[in-house]
Amino acid sequence: MWFLWLLLDATVLGVIIAAMEEGDFPDWWRVIVCAFGTAFATIGIAMALAPIAGTLGAWVSLFFGALVGGLLISALCSMSVKRASIAAGIFLAYKVVFSLVVIFMFSN
């Protein structure tokens, strides 16, 4: 099941990158590695900071996740770091909104 979520994330990230690069969709393996690395960095930092910082740790993890994602996208998809970080930030904003929609849909 996690692989389907990874493919959905890779598709969304690929569309964001393609829109920013004016139609050039990167290779699938590059987008999958970028999506996995961004999500892994965000989740790892959030789990490490949760006992210490609480809710603030979640926001800090999103910032560092966007930074790590920007570096990955920049390295693998040959974008500037600034544009790649913007793409990663948009991707993480999508993930937050999508997660909140799913939580509210299934809450009683």
Short mmCIF file of N, CA, C and O in Angstrom, two decimals:
data_model
loop_
_atom_site.label_atom_id
_atom_site.label_comp_id
_atom_site.label_asym_id
_atom_site.label_seq_id
_atom_site.Cartn_x
_atom_site.Cartn_y
_atom_site.Cartn_z
N MET A 1 0.81 -1.20 0.00
CA MET A 1 0.00 0.00 0.00
C MET A 1 0.86 1.26 0.00
O MET A 1 0.50 2.24 -0.62
N TRP A 2 1.98 1.24 0.72
CA TRP A 2 2.84 2.42 0.77
C TRP A 2 3.39 2.77 -0.60
O TRP A 2 3.65 3.93 -0.89
N PHE A 3 3.56 1.76 -1.46
CA PHE A 3 4.10 2.02 -2.79
C PHE A 3 3.12 2.83 -3.63
O PHE A 3 3.52 3.68 -4.42
N LEU A 4 1.82 2.59 -3.43
CA LEU A 4 0.81 3.37 -4.16
C LEU A 4 0.84 4.84 -3.72
O LEU A 4 0.71 5.74 -4.55
N TRP A 5 1.03 5.08 -2.41
CA TRP A 5 1.13 6.45 -1.93
C TRP A 5 2.40 7.11 -2.46
O TRP A 5 2.39 8.31 -2.78
N LEU A 6 3.48 6.34 -2.55
CA LEU A 6 4.72 6.88 -3.10
C LEU A 6 4.54 7.24 -4.57
O LEU A 6 5.02 8.28 -5.03
N LEU A 7 3.83 6.41 -5.33
CA LEU A 7 3.57 6.74 -6.74
C LEU A 7 2.67 7.96 -6.88
O LEU A 7 2.88 8.80 -7.77
N LEU A 8 1.68 8.10 -5.99
CA LEU A 8 0.84 9.29 -6.01
C LEU A 8 1.67 10.53 -5.70
O LEU A 8 1.55 11.55 -6.40
N ASP A 9 2.51 10.44 -4.68
CA ASP A 9 3.38 11.57 -4.35
C ASP A 9 4.34 11.89 -5.49
O ASP A 9 4.57 13.06 -5.81
N ALA A 10 4.90 10.87 -6.11
CA ALA A 10 5.82 11.08 -7.23
C ALA A 10 5.10 11.73 -8.41
O ALA A 10 5.66 12.59 -9.09
N THR A 11 3.86 11.32 -8.64
CA THR A 11 3.09 11.92 -9.74
C THR A 11 2.84 13.40 -9.48
O THR A 11 3.02 14.24 -10.37
N VAL A 12 2.42 13.72 -8.26
CA VAL A 12 2.16 15.12 -7.93
C VAL A 12 3.45 15.94 -8.02
O VAL A 12 3.46 17.03 -8.60
N LEU A 13 4.53 15.42 -7.47
CA LEU A 13 5.80 16.14 -7.53
C LEU A 13 6.27 16.28 -8.98
O LEU A 13 6.78 17.34 -9.37
N GLY A 14 6.09 15.25 -9.78
CA GLY A 14 6.46 15.34 -11.19
C GLY A 14 5.67 16.38 -11.95
O GLY A 14 6.20 17.11 -12.79
N VAL A 15 4.38 16.48 -11.64
CA VAL A 15 3.55 17.50 -12.29
C VAL A 15 3.99 18.90 -11.86
O VAL A 15 4.04 19.83 -12.69
N ILE A 16 4.32 19.06 -10.57
CA ILE A 16 4.81 20.36 -10.10
C ILE A 16 6.11 20.74 -10.80
O ILE A 16 6.28 21.86 -11.28
N ILE A 17 7.03 19.79 -10.90
CA ILE A 17 8.31 20.06 -11.57
C ILE A 17 8.08 20.34 -13.05
O ILE A 17 8.68 21.25 -13.62
N ALA A 18 7.20 19.56 -13.69
CA ALA A 18 6.92 19.78 -15.11
C ALA A 18 6.30 21.16 -15.34
O ALA A 18 6.62 21.83 -16.33
N ALA A 19 5.44 21.60 -14.45
CA ALA A 19 4.84 22.92 -14.59
C ALA A 19 5.89 24.02 -14.42
O ALA A 19 5.87 25.03 -15.13
N MET A 20 6.82 23.80 -13.50
CA MET A 20 7.86 24.81 -13.28
C MET A 20 8.90 24.80 -14.39
O MET A 20 9.51 25.83 -14.68
N GLU A 21 9.11 23.66 -15.01
CA GLU A 21 10.10 23.55 -16.08
C GLU A 21 9.46 23.67 -17.46
O GLU A 21 10.06 23.29 -18.46
N GLU A 22 8.21 24.12 -17.50
CA GLU A 22 7.48 24.36 -18.74
C GLU A 22 7.35 23.12 -19.59
O GLU A 22 7.65 23.11 -20.79
N GLY A 23 6.90 22.02 -18.98
CA GLY A 23 6.54 20.83 -19.74
C GLY A 23 7.50 19.67 -19.73
O GLY A 23 7.20 18.62 -20.24
N ASP A 24 8.69 19.84 -19.16
CA ASP A 24 9.65 18.73 -19.12
C ASP A 24 9.40 17.87 -17.89
O ASP A 24 9.77 18.24 -16.78
N PHE A 25 8.75 16.71 -18.08
CA PHE A 25 8.53 15.79 -16.96
C PHE A 25 9.79 14.97 -16.77
O PHE A 25 10.26 14.31 -17.69
N PRO A 26 10.39 14.98 -15.57
CA PRO A 26 11.63 14.23 -15.34
C PRO A 26 11.38 12.72 -15.34
O PRO A 26 10.24 12.27 -15.32
N ASP A 27 12.45 11.96 -15.36
CA ASP A 27 12.33 10.50 -15.31
C ASP A 27 11.62 10.09 -14.03
O ASP A 27 11.74 10.73 -13.00
N TRP A 28 10.91 8.94 -14.13
CA TRP A 28 10.15 8.46 -12.97
C TRP A 28 11.05 8.15 -11.79
O TRP A 28 10.70 8.43 -10.66
N TRP A 29 12.21 7.53 -12.02
CA TRP A 29 13.05 7.15 -10.89
C TRP A 29 13.54 8.38 -10.14
O TRP A 29 13.65 8.36 -8.92
N ARG A 30 13.81 9.47 -10.87
CA ARG A 30 14.26 10.69 -10.21
C ARG A 30 13.15 11.28 -9.33
O ARG A 30 13.40 11.71 -8.20
N VAL A 31 11.94 11.27 -9.85
CA VAL A 31 10.82 11.84 -9.11
C VAL A 31 10.49 10.97 -7.90
O VAL A 31 10.19 11.49 -6.81
N ILE A 32 10.56 9.65 -8.04
CA ILE A 32 10.29 8.75 -6.92
C ILE A 32 11.33 8.94 -5.83
O ILE A 32 10.99 9.01 -4.63
N VAL A 33 12.60 9.04 -6.21
CA VAL A 33 13.66 9.26 -5.21
C VAL A 33 13.45 10.61 -4.51
O VAL A 33 13.59 10.70 -3.28
N CYS A 34 13.10 11.64 -5.26
CA CYS A 34 12.87 12.95 -4.65
C CYS A 34 11.67 12.93 -3.71
O CYS A 34 11.73 13.48 -2.61
N ALA A 35 10.58 12.29 -4.12
CA ALA A 35 9.38 12.22 -3.27
C ALA A 35 9.67 11.41 -2.01
O ALA A 35 9.29 11.82 -0.90
N PHE A 36 10.37 10.30 -2.14
CA PHE A 36 10.69 9.47 -0.98
C PHE A 36 11.65 10.19 -0.05
O PHE A 36 11.47 10.18 1.17
N GLY A 37 12.66 10.82 -0.60
CA GLY A 37 13.63 11.54 0.23
C GLY A 37 13.01 12.71 0.97
O GLY A 37 13.30 12.94 2.14
N THR A 38 12.14 13.45 0.30
CA THR A 38 11.46 14.58 0.94
C THR A 38 10.56 14.10 2.07
O THR A 38 10.59 14.65 3.18
N ALA A 39 9.77 13.08 1.80
CA ALA A 39 8.87 12.55 2.83
C ALA A 39 9.66 11.94 3.99
O ALA A 39 9.31 12.14 5.16
N PHE A 40 10.71 11.19 3.69
CA PHE A 40 11.51 10.55 4.72
C PHE A 40 12.17 11.59 5.62
O PHE A 40 12.20 11.45 6.84
N ALA A 41 12.71 12.65 5.02
CA ALA A 41 13.36 13.70 5.81
C ALA A 41 12.34 14.41 6.69
O ALA A 41 12.60 14.67 7.87
N THR A 42 11.18 14.70 6.14
CA THR A 42 10.15 15.40 6.91
C THR A 42 9.67 14.55 8.08
O THR A 42 9.56 15.04 9.21
N ILE A 43 9.39 13.29 7.81
CA ILE A 43 8.89 12.39 8.87
C ILE A 43 9.97 12.15 9.91
O ILE A 43 9.70 12.15 11.12
N GLY A 44 11.20 11.94 9.47
CA GLY A 44 12.29 11.69 10.41
C GLY A 44 12.54 12.86 11.35
O GLY A 44 12.70 12.68 12.56
N ILE A 45 12.55 14.06 10.80
CA ILE A 45 12.77 15.24 11.64
C ILE A 45 11.58 15.47 12.56
O ILE A 45 11.75 15.83 13.73
N ALA A 46 10.36 15.24 12.06
CA ALA A 46 9.17 15.41 12.90
C ALA A 46 9.18 14.43 14.07
O ALA A 46 8.83 14.79 15.20
N MET A 47 9.58 13.19 13.81
CA MET A 47 9.63 12.20 14.89
C MET A 47 10.73 12.53 15.90
O MET A 47 10.56 12.30 17.10
N ALA A 48 11.83 13.07 15.42
CA ALA A 48 12.92 13.41 16.34
C ALA A 48 12.58 14.63 17.20
O ALA A 48 12.96 14.69 18.36
N LEU A 49 11.84 15.58 16.63
CA LEU A 49 11.54 16.80 17.36
C LEU A 49 10.22 16.74 18.14
O LEU A 49 9.95 17.63 18.94
N ALA A 50 9.39 15.73 17.90
CA ALA A 50 8.08 15.67 18.55
C ALA A 50 8.15 15.67 20.08
O ALA A 50 7.41 16.41 20.72
N PRO A 51 9.03 14.88 20.70
CA PRO A 51 9.07 14.92 22.17
C PRO A 51 9.60 16.24 22.73
O PRO A 51 9.26 16.63 23.83
N ILE A 52 10.40 16.93 21.95
CA ILE A 52 11.04 18.15 22.44
C ILE A 52 10.18 19.38 22.15
O ILE A 52 9.90 20.18 23.04
N ALA A 53 9.76 19.52 20.90
CA ALA A 53 9.15 20.78 20.48
C ALA A 53 7.64 20.70 20.27
O ALA A 53 7.01 21.73 20.08
N GLY A 54 7.05 19.53 20.23
CA GLY A 54 5.61 19.41 20.04
C GLY A 54 5.17 19.88 18.67
O GLY A 54 5.73 19.48 17.65
N THR A 55 4.19 20.78 18.64
CA THR A 55 3.65 21.26 17.37
C THR A 55 4.67 22.07 16.59
O THR A 55 4.69 22.02 15.36
N LEU A 56 5.51 22.80 17.28
CA LEU A 56 6.55 23.57 16.60
C LEU A 56 7.48 22.64 15.82
O LEU A 56 7.95 23.00 14.73
N GLY A 57 7.72 21.45 16.33
CA GLY A 57 8.56 20.48 15.65
C GLY A 57 7.99 20.07 14.31
O GLY A 57 8.73 19.81 13.36
N ALA A 58 6.66 20.02 14.20
CA ALA A 58 6.04 19.68 12.92
C ALA A 58 6.31 20.76 11.88
O ALA A 58 6.61 20.47 10.72
N TRP A 59 6.22 22.02 12.30
CA TRP A 59 6.48 23.11 11.35
C TRP A 59 7.95 23.19 10.98
O TRP A 59 8.30 23.47 9.82
N VAL A 60 8.82 22.95 11.94
CA VAL A 60 10.26 22.94 11.65
C VAL A 60 10.58 21.79 10.70
O VAL A 60 11.39 21.94 9.78
N SER A 61 9.94 20.63 10.90
CA SER A 61 10.21 19.48 10.03
C SER A 61 9.74 19.77 8.61
O SER A 61 10.37 19.32 7.65
N LEU A 62 8.64 20.52 8.43
CA LEU A 62 8.21 20.88 7.08
C LEU A 62 9.23 21.80 6.41
O LEU A 62 9.52 21.65 5.22
N PHE A 63 9.79 22.72 7.17
CA PHE A 63 10.81 23.61 6.62
C PHE A 63 12.04 22.83 6.18
O PHE A 63 12.53 22.99 5.06
N PHE A 64 12.54 21.95 7.06
CA PHE A 64 13.72 21.18 6.70
C PHE A 64 13.43 20.13 5.63
O PHE A 64 14.29 19.79 4.83
N GLY A 65 12.20 19.60 5.62
CA GLY A 65 11.80 18.69 4.55
C GLY A 65 11.82 19.38 3.20
O GLY A 65 12.26 18.80 2.20
N ALA A 66 11.35 20.63 3.15
CA ALA A 66 11.39 21.39 1.91
C ALA A 66 12.83 21.68 1.49
O ALA A 66 13.16 21.64 0.30
N LEU A 67 13.68 21.94 2.47
CA LEU A 67 15.09 22.20 2.17
C LEU A 67 15.77 20.95 1.61
O LEU A 67 16.45 21.00 0.58
N VAL A 68 15.56 19.81 2.26
CA VAL A 68 16.14 18.54 1.78
C VAL A 68 15.55 18.17 0.42
O VAL A 68 16.27 17.77 -0.50
N GLY A 69 14.24 18.34 0.29
CA GLY A 69 13.60 18.06 -1.00
C GLY A 69 14.12 18.97 -2.10
O GLY A 69 14.33 18.54 -3.23
N GLY A 70 14.33 20.24 -1.76
CA GLY A 70 14.88 21.17 -2.74
C GLY A 70 16.28 20.77 -3.19
O GLY A 70 16.60 20.85 -4.38
N LEU A 71 17.10 20.33 -2.25
CA LEU A 71 18.44 19.88 -2.61
C LEU A 71 18.39 18.62 -3.48
O LEU A 71 19.15 18.48 -4.43
N LEU A 72 17.50 17.68 -3.13
CA LEU A 72 17.37 16.47 -3.93
C LEU A 72 16.87 16.77 -5.33
O LEU A 72 17.39 16.26 -6.32
N ILE A 73 15.83 17.59 -5.42
CA ILE A 73 15.28 17.94 -6.73
C ILE A 73 16.32 18.69 -7.54
O ILE A 73 16.48 18.44 -8.74
N SER A 74 17.06 19.59 -6.91
CA SER A 74 18.09 20.34 -7.61
C SER A 74 19.18 19.42 -8.15
O SER A 74 19.62 19.57 -9.29
N ALA A 75 19.59 18.46 -7.34
CA ALA A 75 20.66 17.55 -7.76
C ALA A 75 20.20 16.58 -8.85
O ALA A 75 20.94 16.31 -9.80
N LEU A 76 19.00 16.05 -8.71
CA LEU A 76 18.56 15.00 -9.63
C LEU A 76 17.86 15.52 -10.88
O LEU A 76 17.89 14.87 -11.93
N CYS A 77 17.22 16.67 -10.78
CA CYS A 77 16.43 17.17 -11.92
C CYS A 77 17.04 18.42 -12.55
O CYS A 77 16.41 19.06 -13.38
N SER A 78 18.24 18.76 -12.17
CA SER A 78 19.01 19.90 -12.70
C SER A 78 18.21 21.20 -12.72
O SER A 78 18.10 21.88 -13.72
N MET A 79 17.63 21.52 -11.56
CA MET A 79 16.97 22.80 -11.36
C MET A 79 17.82 23.63 -10.41
O MET A 79 18.68 23.08 -9.72
N SER A 80 17.59 24.93 -10.38
CA SER A 80 18.29 25.74 -9.39
C SER A 80 17.74 25.39 -8.00
O SER A 80 16.61 24.92 -7.87
N VAL A 81 18.54 25.62 -6.99
CA VAL A 81 18.13 25.27 -5.63
C VAL A 81 16.90 26.08 -5.21
O VAL A 81 16.00 25.55 -4.55
N LYS A 82 16.83 27.32 -5.62
CA LYS A 82 15.69 28.16 -5.26
C LYS A 82 14.40 27.62 -5.87
O LYS A 82 13.40 27.45 -5.19
N ARG A 83 14.42 27.31 -7.17
CA ARG A 83 13.22 26.78 -7.83
C ARG A 83 12.87 25.40 -7.30
O ARG A 83 11.70 25.06 -7.14
N ALA A 84 13.88 24.59 -7.03
CA ALA A 84 13.63 23.24 -6.50
C ALA A 84 13.05 23.31 -5.10
O ALA A 84 12.16 22.52 -4.75
N SER A 85 13.51 24.26 -4.29
CA SER A 85 12.95 24.41 -2.94
C SER A 85 11.51 24.91 -2.99
O SER A 85 10.68 24.51 -2.17
N ILE A 86 11.20 25.76 -3.95
CA ILE A 86 9.81 26.20 -4.13
C ILE A 86 8.94 25.01 -4.52
O ILE A 86 7.84 24.83 -4.00
N ALA A 87 9.44 24.17 -5.43
CA ALA A 87 8.69 22.97 -5.83
C ALA A 87 8.48 22.03 -4.65
O ALA A 87 7.39 21.49 -4.46
N ALA A 88 9.51 21.84 -3.84
CA ALA A 88 9.38 20.97 -2.66
C ALA A 88 8.42 21.57 -1.64
O ALA A 88 7.65 20.84 -1.01
N GLY A 89 8.44 22.88 -1.48
CA GLY A 89 7.50 23.54 -0.57
C GLY A 89 6.06 23.38 -1.03
O GLY A 89 5.16 23.13 -0.23
N ILE A 90 5.82 23.52 -2.34
CA ILE A 90 4.48 23.31 -2.89
C ILE A 90 4.06 21.86 -2.67
O ILE A 90 2.91 21.58 -2.29
N PHE A 91 4.98 20.94 -2.87
CA PHE A 91 4.70 19.51 -2.68
C PHE A 91 4.33 19.22 -1.22
O PHE A 91 3.36 18.51 -0.94
N LEU A 92 5.07 19.78 -0.28
CA LEU A 92 4.77 19.55 1.13
C LEU A 92 3.47 20.23 1.54
O LEU A 92 2.74 19.70 2.38
N ALA A 93 3.16 21.38 0.94
CA ALA A 93 1.87 22.02 1.23
C ALA A 93 0.73 21.14 0.73
O ALA A 93 -0.30 20.99 1.42
N TYR A 94 0.91 20.53 -0.44
CA TYR A 94 -0.09 19.58 -0.94
C TYR A 94 -0.26 18.42 0.04
O TYR A 94 -1.38 18.02 0.34
N LYS A 95 0.84 17.89 0.56
CA LYS A 95 0.76 16.75 1.47
C LYS A 95 0.03 17.12 2.76
O LYS A 95 -0.74 16.33 3.27
N VAL A 96 0.27 18.32 3.27
CA VAL A 96 -0.41 18.76 4.49
C VAL A 96 -1.90 18.90 4.24
O VAL A 96 -2.73 18.40 5.01
N VAL A 97 -2.27 19.56 3.16
CA VAL A 97 -3.69 19.76 2.85
C VAL A 97 -4.37 18.42 2.59
O VAL A 97 -5.47 18.16 3.08
N PHE A 98 -3.72 17.54 1.84
CA PHE A 98 -4.30 16.22 1.54
C PHE A 98 -4.48 15.41 2.82
O PHE A 98 -5.51 14.76 3.02
N SER A 99 -3.50 15.46 3.71
CA SER A 99 -3.60 14.74 4.98
C SER A 99 -4.74 15.27 5.84
O SER A 99 -5.49 14.50 6.44
N LEU A 100 -4.88 16.60 5.89
CA LEU A 100 -5.98 17.17 6.66
C LEU A 100 -7.34 16.82 6.09
O LEU A 100 -8.29 16.55 6.83
N VAL A 101 -7.44 16.79 4.77
CA VAL A 101 -8.72 16.40 4.13
C VAL A 101 -9.05 14.95 4.47
O VAL A 101 -10.20 14.63 4.82
N VAL A 102 -8.07 14.07 4.42
CA VAL A 102 -8.31 12.65 4.75
C VAL A 102 -8.69 12.51 6.22
O VAL A 102 -9.61 11.76 6.56
N ILE A 103 -8.02 13.23 7.10
CA ILE A 103 -8.34 13.16 8.53
C ILE A 103 -9.76 13.63 8.78
O ILE A 103 -10.52 13.01 9.51
N PHE A 104 -10.14 14.76 8.18
CA PHE A 104 -11.49 15.29 8.41
C PHE A 104 -12.54 14.43 7.75
O PHE A 104 -13.68 14.36 8.22
N MET A 105 -12.21 13.75 6.66
CA MET A 105 -13.17 12.88 5.99
C MET A 105 -13.51 11.67 6.85
O MET A 105 -14.66 11.22 6.88
N PHE A 106 -12.53 11.12 7.54
CA PHE A 106 -12.73 9.90 8.29
C PHE A 106 -12.92 10.10 9.79
O PHE A 106 -13.02 9.14 10.54
N SER A 107 -12.95 11.35 10.24
CA SER A 107 -13.22 11.59 11.66
C SER A 107 -14.73 11.58 11.89
O SER A 107 -15.52 11.86 11.00
N ASN A 108 -15.12 11.25 13.08
CA ASN A 108 -16.55 11.15 13.38
C ASN A 108 -17.15 12.46 13.67
O ASN A 108 -17.10 13.33 14.15
#
